[in-house]
PDB file of C-alpha atoms and ligand atoms in Angstrom:
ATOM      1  CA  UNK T   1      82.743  93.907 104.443  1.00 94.00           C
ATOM      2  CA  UNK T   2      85.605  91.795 103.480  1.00 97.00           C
ATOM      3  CA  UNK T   3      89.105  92.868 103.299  1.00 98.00           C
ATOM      4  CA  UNK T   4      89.028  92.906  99.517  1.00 98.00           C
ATOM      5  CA  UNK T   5      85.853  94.575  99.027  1.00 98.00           C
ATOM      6  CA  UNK T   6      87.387  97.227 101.084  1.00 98.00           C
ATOM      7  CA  UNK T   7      90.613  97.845  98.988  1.00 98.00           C
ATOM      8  CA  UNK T   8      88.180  97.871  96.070  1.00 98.00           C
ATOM      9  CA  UNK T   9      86.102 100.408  97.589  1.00 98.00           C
ATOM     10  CA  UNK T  10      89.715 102.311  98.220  1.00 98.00           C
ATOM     11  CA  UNK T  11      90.427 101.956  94.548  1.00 98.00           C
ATOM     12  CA  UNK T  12      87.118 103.482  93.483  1.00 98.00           C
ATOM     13  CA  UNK T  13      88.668 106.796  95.201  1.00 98.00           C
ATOM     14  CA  UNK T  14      91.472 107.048  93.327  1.00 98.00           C
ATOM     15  CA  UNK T  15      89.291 109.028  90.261  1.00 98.00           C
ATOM     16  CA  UNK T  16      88.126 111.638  92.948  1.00 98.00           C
ATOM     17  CA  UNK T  17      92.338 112.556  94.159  1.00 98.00           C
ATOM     18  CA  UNK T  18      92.918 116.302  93.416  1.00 98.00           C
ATOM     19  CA  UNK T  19      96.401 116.000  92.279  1.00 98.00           C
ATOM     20  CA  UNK T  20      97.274 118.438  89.791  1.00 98.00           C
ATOM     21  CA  UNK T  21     101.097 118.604  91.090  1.00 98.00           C
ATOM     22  CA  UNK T  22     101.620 114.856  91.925  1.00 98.00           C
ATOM     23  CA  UNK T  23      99.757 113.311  89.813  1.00 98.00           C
ATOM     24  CA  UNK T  24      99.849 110.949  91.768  1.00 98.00           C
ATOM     25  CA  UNK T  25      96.008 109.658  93.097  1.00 98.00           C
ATOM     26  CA  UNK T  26      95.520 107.907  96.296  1.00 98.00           C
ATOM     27  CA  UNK T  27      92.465 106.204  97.721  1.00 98.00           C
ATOM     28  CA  UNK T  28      91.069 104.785 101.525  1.00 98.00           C
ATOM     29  CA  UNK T  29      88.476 103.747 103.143  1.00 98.00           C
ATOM     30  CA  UNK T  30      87.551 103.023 106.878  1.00 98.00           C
ATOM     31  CA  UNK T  31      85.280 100.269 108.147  1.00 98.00           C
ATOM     32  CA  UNK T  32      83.520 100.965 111.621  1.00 98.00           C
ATOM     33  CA  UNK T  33      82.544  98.260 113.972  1.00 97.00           C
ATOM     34  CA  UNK T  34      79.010  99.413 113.147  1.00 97.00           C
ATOM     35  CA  UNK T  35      79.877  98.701 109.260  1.00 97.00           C
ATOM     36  CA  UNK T  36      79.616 101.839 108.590  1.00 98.00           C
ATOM     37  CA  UNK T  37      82.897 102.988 106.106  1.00 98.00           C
ATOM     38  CA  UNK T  38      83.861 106.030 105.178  1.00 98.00           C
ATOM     39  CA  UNK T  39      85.830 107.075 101.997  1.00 98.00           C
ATOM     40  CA  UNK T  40      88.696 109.667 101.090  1.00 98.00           C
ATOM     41  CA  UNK T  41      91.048 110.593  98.315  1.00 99.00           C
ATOM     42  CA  UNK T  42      94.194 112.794  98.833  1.00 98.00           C
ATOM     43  CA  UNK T  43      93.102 116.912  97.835  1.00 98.00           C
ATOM     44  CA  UNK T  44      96.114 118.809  96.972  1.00 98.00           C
ATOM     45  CA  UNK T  45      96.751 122.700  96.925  1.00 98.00           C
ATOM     46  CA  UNK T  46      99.131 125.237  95.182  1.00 98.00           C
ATOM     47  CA  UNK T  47     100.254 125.839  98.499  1.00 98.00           C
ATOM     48  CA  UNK T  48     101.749 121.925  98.272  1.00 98.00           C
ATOM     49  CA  UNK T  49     101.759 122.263 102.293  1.00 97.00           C
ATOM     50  CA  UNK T  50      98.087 122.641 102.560  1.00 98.00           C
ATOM     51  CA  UNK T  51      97.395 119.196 101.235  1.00 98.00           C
ATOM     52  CA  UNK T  52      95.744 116.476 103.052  1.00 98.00           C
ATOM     53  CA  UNK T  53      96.251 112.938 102.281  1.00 98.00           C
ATOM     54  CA  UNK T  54      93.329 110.168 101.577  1.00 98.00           C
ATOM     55  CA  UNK T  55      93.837 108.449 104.893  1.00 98.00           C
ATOM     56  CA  UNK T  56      93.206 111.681 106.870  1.00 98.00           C
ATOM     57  CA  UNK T  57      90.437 112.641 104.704  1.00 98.00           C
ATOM     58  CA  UNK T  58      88.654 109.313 105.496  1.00 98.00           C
ATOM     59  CA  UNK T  59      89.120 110.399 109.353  1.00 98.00           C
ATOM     60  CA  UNK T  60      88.173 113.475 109.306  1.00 98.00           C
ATOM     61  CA  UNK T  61      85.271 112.524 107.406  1.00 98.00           C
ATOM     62  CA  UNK T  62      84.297 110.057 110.226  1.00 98.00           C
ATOM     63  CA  UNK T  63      85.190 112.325 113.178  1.00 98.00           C
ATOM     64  CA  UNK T  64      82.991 114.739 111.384  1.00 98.00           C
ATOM     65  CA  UNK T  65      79.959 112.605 111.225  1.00 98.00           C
ATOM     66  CA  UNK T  66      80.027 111.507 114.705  1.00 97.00           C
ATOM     67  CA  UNK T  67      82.242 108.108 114.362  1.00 97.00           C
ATOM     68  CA  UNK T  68      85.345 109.387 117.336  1.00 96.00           C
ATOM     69  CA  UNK T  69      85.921 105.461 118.019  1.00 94.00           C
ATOM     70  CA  UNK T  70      85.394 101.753 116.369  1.00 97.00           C
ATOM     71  CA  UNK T  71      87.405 102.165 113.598  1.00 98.00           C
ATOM     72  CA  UNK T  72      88.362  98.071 112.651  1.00 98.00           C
ATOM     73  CA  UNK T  73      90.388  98.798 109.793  1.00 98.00           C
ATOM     74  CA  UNK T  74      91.555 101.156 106.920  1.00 98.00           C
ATOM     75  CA  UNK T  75      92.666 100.333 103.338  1.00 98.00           C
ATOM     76  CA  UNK T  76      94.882 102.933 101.646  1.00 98.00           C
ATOM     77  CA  UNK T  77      95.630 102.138  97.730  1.00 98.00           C
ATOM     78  CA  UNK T  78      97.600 103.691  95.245  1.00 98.00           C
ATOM     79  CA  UNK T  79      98.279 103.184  91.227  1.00 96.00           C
ATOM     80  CA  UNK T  80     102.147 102.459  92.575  1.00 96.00           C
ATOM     81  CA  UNK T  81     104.433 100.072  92.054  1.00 97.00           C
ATOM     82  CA  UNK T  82     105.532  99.858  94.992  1.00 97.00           C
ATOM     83  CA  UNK T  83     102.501  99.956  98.244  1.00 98.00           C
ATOM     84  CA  UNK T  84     100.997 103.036  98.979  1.00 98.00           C
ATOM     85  CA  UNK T  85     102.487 102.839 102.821  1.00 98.00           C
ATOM     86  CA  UNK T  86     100.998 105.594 104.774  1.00 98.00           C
ATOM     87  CA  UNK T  87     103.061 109.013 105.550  1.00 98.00           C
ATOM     88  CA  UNK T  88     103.916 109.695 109.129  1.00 98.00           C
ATOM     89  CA  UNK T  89     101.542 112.602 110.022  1.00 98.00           C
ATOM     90  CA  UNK T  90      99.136 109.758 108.576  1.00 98.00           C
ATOM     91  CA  UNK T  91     100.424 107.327 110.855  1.00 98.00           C
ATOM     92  CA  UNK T  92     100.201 109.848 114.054  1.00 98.00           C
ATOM     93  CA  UNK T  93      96.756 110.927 112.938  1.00 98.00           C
ATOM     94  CA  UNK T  94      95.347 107.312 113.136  1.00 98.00           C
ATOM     95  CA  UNK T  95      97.431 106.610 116.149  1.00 98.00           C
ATOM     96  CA  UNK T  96      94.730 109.296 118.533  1.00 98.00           C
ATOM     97  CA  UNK T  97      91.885 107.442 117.150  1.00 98.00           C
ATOM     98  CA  UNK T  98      92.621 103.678 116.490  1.00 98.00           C
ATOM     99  CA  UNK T  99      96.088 102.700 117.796  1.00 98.00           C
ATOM    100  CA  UNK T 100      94.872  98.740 117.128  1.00 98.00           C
ATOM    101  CA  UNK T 101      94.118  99.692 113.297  1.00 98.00           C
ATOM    102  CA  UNK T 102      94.611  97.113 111.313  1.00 98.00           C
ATOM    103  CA  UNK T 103      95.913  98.210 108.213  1.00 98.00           C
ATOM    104  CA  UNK T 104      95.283  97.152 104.287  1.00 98.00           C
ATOM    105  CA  UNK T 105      97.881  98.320 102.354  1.00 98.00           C
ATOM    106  CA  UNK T 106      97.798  97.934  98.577  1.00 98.00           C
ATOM    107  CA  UNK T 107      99.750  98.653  94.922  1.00 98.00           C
ATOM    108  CA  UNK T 108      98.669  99.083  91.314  1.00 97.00           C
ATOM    109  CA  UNK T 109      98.037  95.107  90.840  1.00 97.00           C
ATOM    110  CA  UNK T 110      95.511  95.721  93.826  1.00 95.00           C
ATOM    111  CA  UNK T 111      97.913  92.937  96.098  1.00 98.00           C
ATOM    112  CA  UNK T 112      97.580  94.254  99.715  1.00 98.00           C
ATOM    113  CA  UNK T 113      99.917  93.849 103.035  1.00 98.00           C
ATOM    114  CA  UNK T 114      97.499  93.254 105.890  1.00 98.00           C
ATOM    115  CA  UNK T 115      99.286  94.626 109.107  1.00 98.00           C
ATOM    116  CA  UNK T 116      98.388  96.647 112.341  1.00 98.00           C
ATOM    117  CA  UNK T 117      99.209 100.392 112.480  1.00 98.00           C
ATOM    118  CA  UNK T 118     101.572  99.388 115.278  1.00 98.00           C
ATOM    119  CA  UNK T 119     103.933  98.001 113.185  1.00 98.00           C
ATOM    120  CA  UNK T 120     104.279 101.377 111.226  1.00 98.00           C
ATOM    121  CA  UNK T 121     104.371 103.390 114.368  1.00 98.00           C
ATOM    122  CA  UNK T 122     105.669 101.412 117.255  1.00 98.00           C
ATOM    123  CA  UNK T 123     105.497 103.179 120.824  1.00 98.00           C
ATOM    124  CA  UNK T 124     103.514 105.404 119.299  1.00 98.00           C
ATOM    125  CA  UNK T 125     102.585 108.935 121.097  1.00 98.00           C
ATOM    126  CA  UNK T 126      98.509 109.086 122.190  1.00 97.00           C
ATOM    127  CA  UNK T 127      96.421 110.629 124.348  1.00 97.00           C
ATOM    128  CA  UNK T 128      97.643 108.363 127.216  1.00 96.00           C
ATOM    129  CA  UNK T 129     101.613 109.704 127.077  1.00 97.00           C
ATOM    130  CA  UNK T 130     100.220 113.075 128.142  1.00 98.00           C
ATOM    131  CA  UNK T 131      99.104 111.452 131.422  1.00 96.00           C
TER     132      UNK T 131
HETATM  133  N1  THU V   1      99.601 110.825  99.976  1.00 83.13           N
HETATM  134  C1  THU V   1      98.482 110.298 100.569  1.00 83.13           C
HETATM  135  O1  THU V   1      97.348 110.614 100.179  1.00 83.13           O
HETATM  136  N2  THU V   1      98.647 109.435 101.616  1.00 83.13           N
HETATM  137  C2  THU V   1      99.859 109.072 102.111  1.00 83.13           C
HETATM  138  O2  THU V   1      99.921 108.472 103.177  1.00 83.13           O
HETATM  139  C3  THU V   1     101.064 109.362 101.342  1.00 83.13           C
HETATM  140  C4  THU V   1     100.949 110.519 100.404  1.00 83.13           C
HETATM  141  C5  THU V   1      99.429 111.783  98.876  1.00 83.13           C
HETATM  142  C6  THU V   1      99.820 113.192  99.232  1.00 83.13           C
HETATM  143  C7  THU V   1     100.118 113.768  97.863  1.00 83.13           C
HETATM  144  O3  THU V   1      98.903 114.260  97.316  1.00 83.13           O
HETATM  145  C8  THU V   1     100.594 112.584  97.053  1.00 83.13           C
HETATM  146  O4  THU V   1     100.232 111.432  97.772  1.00 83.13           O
HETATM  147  C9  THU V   1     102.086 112.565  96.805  1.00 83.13           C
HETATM  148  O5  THU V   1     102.783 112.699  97.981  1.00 83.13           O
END
């Protein structure tokens, strides 16, 4: 899957987002080494704590069905002007998983940044500080 099919696929998410306090919808999607990609949109809750973002939705999703490694790369979109850069519990949730990430990163006009998650969270903290 190309880079840009990817985003698109990211974009398709946005009309799934839960957002009734935000309003503000936000798609991903993961490719796997195997091709296999898995989607999420952002769910929020009353209790605005509870809410999980696309990105982490997409992960869980894969963790969930089996996929703990391979991840290649992740696009996360949003209907901003400005790009939808992930949060930083997004950011450390990626990090356990796929600390070589590469990282799509798009706005409204569907433009993306193509970067690895390093650059958003250098000396990260993984499984291998706890050694
Ligand atoms: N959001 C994401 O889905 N991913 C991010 O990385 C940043 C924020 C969502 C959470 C909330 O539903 C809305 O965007 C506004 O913060």
């Amino acid at each position: 899957m190309t880079d840009l099919e990817l985003v698109d696929l990211a974009f398709t998410m946005l009309e799934r987002s839960y957002v009734p306090y935000s309003h503000f919808p936000v798609g991903a999607a993961l490719l796997c080494s195997d091709g296999t990609v898995f989607t999420g949109c952002n769910v929020e809750n009353a209790a605005y704590g509870s809410t999980i973002c696309a990105e982490r939705t997409a992960l869980v999703k894969a963790i969930s069905e089996g996929h703990q490694d391979g991840f290649v790369r992740l696009a996360v979109v949003g209907n901003s002007v400005d790009y939808c850069w992930p949060c930083g519990a997004c950011r450390q949730m990626l990090y356990e998983f796929a600390p070589n990430l590469e990282l799509l990163v798009a706005r409204e006009d569907r433009t993306f940044v193509k970067l690895p998650l390093g650059d958003l969270l250098p000396h990260g903290f993984g499984p291998k500080s706890l050694n």
